[in-house]
CSV table of N, CA, C and O in Angstrom, one decimal:
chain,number,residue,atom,x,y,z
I,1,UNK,N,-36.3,35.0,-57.4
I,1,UNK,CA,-36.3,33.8,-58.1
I,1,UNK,C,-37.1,32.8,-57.2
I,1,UNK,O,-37.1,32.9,-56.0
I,2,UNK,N,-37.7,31.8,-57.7
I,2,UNK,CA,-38.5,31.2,-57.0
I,2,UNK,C,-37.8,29.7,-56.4
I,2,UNK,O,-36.8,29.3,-57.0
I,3,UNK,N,-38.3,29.0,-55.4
I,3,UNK,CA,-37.7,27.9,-55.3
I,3,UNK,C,-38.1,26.7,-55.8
I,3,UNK,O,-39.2,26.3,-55.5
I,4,UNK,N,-37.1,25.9,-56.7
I,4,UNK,CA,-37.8,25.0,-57.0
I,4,UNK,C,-37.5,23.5,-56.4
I,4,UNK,O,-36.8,22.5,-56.8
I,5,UNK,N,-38.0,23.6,-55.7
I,5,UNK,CA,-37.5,21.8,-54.5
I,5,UNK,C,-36.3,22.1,-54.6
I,5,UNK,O,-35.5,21.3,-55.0
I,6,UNK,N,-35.7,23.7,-54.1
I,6,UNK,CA,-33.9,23.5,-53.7
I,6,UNK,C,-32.8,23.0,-54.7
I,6,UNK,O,-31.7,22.4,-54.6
I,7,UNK,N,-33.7,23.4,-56.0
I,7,UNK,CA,-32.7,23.2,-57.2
I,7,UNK,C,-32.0,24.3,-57.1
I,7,UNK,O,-32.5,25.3,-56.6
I,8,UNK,N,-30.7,24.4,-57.6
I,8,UNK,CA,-29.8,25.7,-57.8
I,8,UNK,C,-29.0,25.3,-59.5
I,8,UNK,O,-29.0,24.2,-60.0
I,9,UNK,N,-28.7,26.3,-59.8
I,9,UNK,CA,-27.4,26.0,-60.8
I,9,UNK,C,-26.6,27.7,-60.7
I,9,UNK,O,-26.9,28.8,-60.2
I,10,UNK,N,-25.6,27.4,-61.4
I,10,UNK,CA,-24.6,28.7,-61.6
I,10,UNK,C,-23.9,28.5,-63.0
I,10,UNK,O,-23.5,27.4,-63.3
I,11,UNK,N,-23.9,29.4,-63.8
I,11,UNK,CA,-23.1,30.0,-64.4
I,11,UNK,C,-21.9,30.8,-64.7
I,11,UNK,O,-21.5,31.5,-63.8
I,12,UNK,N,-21.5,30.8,-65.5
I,12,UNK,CA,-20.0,31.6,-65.3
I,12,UNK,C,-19.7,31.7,-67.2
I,12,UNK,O,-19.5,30.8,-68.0
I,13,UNK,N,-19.9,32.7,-67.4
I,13,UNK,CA,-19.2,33.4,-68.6
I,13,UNK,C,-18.2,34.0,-68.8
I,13,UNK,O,-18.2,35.2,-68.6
I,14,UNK,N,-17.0,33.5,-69.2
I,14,UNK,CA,-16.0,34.0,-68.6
I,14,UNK,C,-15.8,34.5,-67.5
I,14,UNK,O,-16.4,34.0,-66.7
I,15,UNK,N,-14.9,35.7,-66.9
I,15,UNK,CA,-14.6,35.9,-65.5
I,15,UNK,C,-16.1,35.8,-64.6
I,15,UNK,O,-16.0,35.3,-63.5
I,16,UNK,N,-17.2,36.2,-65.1
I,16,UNK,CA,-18.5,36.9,-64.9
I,16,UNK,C,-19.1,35.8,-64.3
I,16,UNK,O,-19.4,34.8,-65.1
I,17,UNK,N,-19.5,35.8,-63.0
I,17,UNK,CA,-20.5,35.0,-62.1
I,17,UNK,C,-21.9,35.3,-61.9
I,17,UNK,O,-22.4,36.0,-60.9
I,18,UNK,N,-22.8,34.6,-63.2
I,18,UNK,CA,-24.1,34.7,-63.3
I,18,UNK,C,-24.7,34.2,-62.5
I,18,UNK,O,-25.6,35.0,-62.2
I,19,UNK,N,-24.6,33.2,-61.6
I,19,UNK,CA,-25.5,32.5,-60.7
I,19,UNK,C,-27.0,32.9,-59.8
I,19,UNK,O,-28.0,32.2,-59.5
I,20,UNK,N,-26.6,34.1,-59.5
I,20,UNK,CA,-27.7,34.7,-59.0
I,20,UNK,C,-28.9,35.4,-59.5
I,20,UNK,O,-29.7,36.0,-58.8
I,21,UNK,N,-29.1,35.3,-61.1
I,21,UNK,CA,-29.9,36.0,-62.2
I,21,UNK,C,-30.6,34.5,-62.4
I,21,UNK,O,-30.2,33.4,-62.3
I,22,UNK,N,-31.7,35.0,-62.7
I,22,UNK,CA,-33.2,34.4,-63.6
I,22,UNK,C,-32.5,34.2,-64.8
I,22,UNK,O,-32.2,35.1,-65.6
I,23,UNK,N,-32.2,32.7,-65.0
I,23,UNK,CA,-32.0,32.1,-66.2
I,23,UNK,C,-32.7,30.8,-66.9
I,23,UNK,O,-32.7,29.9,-66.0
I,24,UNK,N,-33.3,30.4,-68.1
I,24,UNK,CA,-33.4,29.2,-68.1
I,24,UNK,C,-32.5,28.5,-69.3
I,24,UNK,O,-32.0,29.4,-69.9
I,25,UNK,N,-32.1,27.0,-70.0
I,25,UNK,CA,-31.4,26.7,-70.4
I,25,UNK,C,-32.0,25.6,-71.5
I,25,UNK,O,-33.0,25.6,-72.3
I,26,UNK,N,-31.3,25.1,-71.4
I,26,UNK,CA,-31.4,23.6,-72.4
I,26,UNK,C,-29.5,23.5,-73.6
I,26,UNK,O,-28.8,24.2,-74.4
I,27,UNK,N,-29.7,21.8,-72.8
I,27,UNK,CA,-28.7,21.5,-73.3
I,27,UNK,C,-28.3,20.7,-74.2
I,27,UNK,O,-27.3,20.2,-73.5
I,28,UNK,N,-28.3,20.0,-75.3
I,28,UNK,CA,-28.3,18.8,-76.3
I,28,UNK,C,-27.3,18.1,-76.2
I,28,UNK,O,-26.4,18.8,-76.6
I,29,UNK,N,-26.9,16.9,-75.7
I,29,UNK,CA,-25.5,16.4,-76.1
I,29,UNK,C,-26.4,14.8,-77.0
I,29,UNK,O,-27.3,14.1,-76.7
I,30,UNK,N,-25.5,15.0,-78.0
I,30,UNK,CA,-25.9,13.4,-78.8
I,30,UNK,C,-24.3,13.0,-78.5
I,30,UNK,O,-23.5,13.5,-77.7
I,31,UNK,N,-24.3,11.6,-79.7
I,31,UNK,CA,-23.2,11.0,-79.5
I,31,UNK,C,-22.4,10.4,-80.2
I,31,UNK,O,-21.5,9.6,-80.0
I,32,UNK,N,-23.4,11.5,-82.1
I,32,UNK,CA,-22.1,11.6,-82.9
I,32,UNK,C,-21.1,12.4,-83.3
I,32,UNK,O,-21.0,13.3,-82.4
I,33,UNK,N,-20.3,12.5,-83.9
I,33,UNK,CA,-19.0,13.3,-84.0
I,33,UNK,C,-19.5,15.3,-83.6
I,33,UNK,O,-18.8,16.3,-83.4
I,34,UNK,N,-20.8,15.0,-83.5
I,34,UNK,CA,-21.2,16.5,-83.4
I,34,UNK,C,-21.0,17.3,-82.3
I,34,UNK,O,-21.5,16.7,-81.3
I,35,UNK,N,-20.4,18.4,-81.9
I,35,UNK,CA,-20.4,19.0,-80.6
I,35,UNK,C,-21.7,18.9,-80.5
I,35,UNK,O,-22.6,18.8,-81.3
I,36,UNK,N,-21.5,19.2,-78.2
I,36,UNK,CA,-22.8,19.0,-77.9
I,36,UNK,C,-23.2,21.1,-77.9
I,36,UNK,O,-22.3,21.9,-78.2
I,37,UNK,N,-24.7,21.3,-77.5
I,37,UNK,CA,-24.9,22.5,-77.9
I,37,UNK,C,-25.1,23.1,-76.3
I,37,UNK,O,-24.9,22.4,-75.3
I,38,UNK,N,-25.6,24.3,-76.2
I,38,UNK,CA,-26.4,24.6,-75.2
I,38,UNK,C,-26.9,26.0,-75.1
I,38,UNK,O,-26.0,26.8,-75.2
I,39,UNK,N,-27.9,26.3,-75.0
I,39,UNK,CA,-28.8,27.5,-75.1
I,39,UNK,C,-29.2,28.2,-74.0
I,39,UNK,O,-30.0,27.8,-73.2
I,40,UNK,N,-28.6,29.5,-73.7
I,40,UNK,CA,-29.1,30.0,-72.4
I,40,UNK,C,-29.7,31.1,-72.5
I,40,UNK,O,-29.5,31.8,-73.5
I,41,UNK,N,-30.5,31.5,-71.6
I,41,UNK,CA,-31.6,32.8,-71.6
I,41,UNK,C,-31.6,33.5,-70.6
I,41,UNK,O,-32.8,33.5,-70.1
I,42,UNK,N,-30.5,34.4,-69.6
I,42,UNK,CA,-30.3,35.1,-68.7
I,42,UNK,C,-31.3,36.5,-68.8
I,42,UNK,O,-31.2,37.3,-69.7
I,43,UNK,N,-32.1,36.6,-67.9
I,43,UNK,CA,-32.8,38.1,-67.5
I,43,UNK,C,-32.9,38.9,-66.7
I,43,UNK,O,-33.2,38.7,-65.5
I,44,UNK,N,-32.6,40.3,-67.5
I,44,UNK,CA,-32.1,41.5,-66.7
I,44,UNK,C,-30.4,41.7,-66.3
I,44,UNK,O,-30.0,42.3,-65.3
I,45,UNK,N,-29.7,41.2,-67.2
I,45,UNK,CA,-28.6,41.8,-66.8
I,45,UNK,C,-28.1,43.5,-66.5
I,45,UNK,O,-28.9,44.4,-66.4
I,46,UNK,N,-26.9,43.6,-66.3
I,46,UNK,CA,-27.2,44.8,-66.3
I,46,UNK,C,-26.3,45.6,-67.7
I,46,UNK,O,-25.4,45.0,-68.2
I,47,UNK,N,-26.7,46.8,-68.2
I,47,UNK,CA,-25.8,47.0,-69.2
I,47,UNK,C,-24.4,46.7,-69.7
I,47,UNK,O,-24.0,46.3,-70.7
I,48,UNK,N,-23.6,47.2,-68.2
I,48,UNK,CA,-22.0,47.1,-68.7
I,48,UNK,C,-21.7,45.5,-69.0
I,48,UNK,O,-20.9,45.0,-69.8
I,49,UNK,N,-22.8,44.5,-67.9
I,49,UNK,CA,-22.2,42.9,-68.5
I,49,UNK,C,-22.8,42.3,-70.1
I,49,UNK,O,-22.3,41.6,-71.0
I,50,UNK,N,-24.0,43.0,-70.0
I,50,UNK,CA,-24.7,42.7,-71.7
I,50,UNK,C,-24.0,42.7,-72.7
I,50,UNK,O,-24.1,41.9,-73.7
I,51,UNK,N,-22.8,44.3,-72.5
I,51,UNK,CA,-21.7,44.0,-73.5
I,51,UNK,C,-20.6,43.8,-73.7
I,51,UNK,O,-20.0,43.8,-74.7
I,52,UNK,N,-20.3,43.5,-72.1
I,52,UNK,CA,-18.8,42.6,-71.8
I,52,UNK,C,-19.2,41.0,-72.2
I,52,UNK,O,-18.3,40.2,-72.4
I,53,UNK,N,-20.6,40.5,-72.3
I,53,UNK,CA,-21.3,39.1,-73.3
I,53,UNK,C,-20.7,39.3,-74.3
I,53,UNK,O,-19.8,38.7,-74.7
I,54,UNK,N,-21.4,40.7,-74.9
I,54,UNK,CA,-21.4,40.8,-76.4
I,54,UNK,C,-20.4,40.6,-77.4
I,54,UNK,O,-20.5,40.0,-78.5
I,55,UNK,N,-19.1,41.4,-76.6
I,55,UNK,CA,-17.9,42.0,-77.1
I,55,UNK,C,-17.1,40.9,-77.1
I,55,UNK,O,-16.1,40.9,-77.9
I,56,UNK,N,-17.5,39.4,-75.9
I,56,UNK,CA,-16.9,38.5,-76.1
I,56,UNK,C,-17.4,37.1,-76.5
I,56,UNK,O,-18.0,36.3,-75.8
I,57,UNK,N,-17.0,37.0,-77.8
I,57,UNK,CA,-18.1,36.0,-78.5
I,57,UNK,C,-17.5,34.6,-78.5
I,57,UNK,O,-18.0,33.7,-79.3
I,58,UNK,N,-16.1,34.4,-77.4
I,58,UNK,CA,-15.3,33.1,-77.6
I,58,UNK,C,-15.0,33.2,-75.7
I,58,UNK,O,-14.1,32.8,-75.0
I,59,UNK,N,-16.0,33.9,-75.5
I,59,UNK,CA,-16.0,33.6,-73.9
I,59,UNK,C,-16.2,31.9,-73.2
I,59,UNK,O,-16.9,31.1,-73.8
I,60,UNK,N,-15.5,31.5,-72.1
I,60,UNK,CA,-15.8,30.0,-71.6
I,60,UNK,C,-17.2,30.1,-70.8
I,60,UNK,O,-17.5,31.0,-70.1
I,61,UNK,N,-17.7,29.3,-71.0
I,61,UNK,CA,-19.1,29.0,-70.6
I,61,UNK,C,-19.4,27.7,-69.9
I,61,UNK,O,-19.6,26.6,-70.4
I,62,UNK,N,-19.5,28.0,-68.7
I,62,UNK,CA,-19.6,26.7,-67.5
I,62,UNK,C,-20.9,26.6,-66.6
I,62,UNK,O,-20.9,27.2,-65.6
I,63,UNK,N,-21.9,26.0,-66.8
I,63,UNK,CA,-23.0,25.4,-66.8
I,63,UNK,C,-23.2,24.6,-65.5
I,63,UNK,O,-23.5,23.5,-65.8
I,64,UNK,N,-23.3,24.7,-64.5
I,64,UNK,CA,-23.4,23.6,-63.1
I,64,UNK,C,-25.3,23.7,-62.9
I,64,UNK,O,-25.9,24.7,-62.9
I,65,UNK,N,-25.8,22.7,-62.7
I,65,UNK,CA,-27.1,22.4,-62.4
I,65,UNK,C,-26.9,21.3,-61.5
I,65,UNK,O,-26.0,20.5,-61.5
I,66,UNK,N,-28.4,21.3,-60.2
I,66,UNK,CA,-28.7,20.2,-59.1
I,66,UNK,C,-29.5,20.6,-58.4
I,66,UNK,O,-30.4,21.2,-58.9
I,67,UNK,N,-29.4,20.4,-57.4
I,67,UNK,CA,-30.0,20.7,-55.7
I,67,UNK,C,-28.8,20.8,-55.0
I,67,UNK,O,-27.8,20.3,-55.1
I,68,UNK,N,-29.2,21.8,-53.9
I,68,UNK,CA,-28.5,22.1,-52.6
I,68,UNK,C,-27.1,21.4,-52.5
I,68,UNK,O,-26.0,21.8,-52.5
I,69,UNK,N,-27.8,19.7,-52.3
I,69,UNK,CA,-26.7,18.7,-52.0
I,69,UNK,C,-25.5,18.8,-53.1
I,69,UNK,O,-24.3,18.4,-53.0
I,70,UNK,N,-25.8,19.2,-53.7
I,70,UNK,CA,-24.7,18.9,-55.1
I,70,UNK,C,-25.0,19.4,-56.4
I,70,UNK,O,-26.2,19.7,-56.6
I,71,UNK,N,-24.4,19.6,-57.2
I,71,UNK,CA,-24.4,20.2,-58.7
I,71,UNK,C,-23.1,19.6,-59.4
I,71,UNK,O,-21.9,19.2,-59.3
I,72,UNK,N,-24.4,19.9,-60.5
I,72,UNK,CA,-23.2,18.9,-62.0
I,72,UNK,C,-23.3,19.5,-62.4
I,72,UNK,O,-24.2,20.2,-62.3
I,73,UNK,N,-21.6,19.8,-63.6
I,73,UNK,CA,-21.4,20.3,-64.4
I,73,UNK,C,-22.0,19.9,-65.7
I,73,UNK,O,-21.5,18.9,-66.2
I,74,UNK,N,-23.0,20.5,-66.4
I,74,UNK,CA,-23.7,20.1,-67.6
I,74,UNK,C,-23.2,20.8,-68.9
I,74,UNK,O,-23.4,20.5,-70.1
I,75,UNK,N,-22.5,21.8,-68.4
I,75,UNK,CA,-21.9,22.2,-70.3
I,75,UNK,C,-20.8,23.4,-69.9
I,75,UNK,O,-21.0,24.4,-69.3
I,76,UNK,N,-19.6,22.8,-70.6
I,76,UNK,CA,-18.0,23.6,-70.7
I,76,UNK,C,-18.0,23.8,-72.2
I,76,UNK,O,-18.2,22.9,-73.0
I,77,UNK,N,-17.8,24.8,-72.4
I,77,UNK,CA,-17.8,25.2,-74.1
I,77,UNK,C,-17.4,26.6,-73.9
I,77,UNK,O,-17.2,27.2,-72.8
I,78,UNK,N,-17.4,27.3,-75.4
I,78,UNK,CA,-17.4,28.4,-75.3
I,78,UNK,C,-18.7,29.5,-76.4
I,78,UNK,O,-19.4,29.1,-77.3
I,79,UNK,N,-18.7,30.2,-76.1
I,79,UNK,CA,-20.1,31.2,-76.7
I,79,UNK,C,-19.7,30.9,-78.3
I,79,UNK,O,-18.5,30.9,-78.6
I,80,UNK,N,-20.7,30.6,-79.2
I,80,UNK,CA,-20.5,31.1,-80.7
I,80,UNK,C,-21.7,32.4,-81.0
I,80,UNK,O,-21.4,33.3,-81.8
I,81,UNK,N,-23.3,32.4,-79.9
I,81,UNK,CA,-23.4,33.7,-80.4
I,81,UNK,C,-23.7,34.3,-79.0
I,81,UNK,O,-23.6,33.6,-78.0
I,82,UNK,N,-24.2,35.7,-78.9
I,82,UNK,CA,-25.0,36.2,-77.9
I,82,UNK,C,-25.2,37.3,-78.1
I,82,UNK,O,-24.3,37.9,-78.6
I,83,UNK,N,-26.4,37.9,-77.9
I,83,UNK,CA,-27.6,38.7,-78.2
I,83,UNK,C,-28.2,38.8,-76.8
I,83,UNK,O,-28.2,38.1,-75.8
I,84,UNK,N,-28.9,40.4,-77.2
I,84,UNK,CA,-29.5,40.7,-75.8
I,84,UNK,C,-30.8,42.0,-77.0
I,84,UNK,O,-30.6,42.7,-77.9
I,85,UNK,N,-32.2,41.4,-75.9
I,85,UNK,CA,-33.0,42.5,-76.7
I,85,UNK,C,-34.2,42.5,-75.3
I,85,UNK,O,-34.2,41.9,-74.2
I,86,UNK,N,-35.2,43.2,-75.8
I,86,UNK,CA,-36.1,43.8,-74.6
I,86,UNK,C,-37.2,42.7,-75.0
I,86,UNK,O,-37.4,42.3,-76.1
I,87,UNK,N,-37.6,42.4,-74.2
I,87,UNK,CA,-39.0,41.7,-73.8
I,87,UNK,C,-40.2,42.6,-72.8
I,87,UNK,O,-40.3,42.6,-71.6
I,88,UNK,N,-40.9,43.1,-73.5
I,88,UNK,CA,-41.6,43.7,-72.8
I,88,UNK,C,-41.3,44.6,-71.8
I,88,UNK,O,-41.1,45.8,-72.1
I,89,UNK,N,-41.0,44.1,-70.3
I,89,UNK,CA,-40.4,44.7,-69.2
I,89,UNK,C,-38.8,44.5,-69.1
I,89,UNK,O,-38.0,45.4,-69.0
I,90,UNK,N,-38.4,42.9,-69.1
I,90,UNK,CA,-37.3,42.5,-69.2
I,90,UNK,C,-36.3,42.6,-70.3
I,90,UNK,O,-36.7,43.1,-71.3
I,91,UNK,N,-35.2,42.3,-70.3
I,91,UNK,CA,-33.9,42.5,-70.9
I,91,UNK,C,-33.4,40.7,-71.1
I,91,UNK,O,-32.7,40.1,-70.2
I,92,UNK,N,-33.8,40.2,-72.0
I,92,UNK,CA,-33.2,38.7,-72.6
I,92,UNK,C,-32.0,39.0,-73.0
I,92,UNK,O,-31.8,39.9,-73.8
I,93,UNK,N,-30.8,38.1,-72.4
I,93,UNK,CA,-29.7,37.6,-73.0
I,93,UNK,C,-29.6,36.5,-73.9
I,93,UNK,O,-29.3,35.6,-73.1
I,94,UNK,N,-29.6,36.0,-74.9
I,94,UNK,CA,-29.8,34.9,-75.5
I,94,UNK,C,-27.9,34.1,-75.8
I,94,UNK,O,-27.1,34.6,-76.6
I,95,UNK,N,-27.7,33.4,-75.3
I,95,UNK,CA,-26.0,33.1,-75.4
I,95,UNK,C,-26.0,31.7,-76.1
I,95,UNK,O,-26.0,31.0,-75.1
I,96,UNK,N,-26.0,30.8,-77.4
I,96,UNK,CA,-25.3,29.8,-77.8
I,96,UNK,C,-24.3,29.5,-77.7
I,96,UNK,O,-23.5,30.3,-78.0
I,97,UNK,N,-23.9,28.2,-77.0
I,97,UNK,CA,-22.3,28.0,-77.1
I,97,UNK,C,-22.4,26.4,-77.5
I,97,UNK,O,-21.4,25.7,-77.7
């Protein structure tokens, strides 16, 4: 994974500690009655966790982004979908929550 000016974040999908996998995100929060969203795209997991994702589709989903100094929590929710397919060489997790 590359460094980016000592940005870090971690993940956690239920029990499951993503943090150290190639992911990127995006997160929406507005500020009417609507839940906020968030989109994640983990690569290369390994089989047995692709479908311990899969199988759990009301998994908690905890989001921390920053730098070294510190990280914020940017999104607590739970999965509504997740999918996983091949990209060429890689293996995309795609997870909404």
């Amino acid at each position: 994974m590359a460094t980016l000016f000592r940005r870090k974040s971690r993940l956690f999908v239920g029990e499951l500690d993503l943090s150290d996998l190639d992911m990127s995100f995006v997160v929406s929060r507005n500020l009417s009655s609507k839940p906020n969203t968030c989109e994640i795209e983990i690569y290369n997991l390994t089989p047995a966790h692709r479908g311990q994702i899969a199988n759990n589709t009301n998994a908690l989903i905890r989001l921390e982004a920053g730098y070294e100094s510190g990280l914020t929590t940017l999104f607590v929710g739970n999965t509504r979908e997740a999918s996983s397919q091949r990209a060429i060489v890689d293996w995309v997790t795609h997870i909404s929550a």
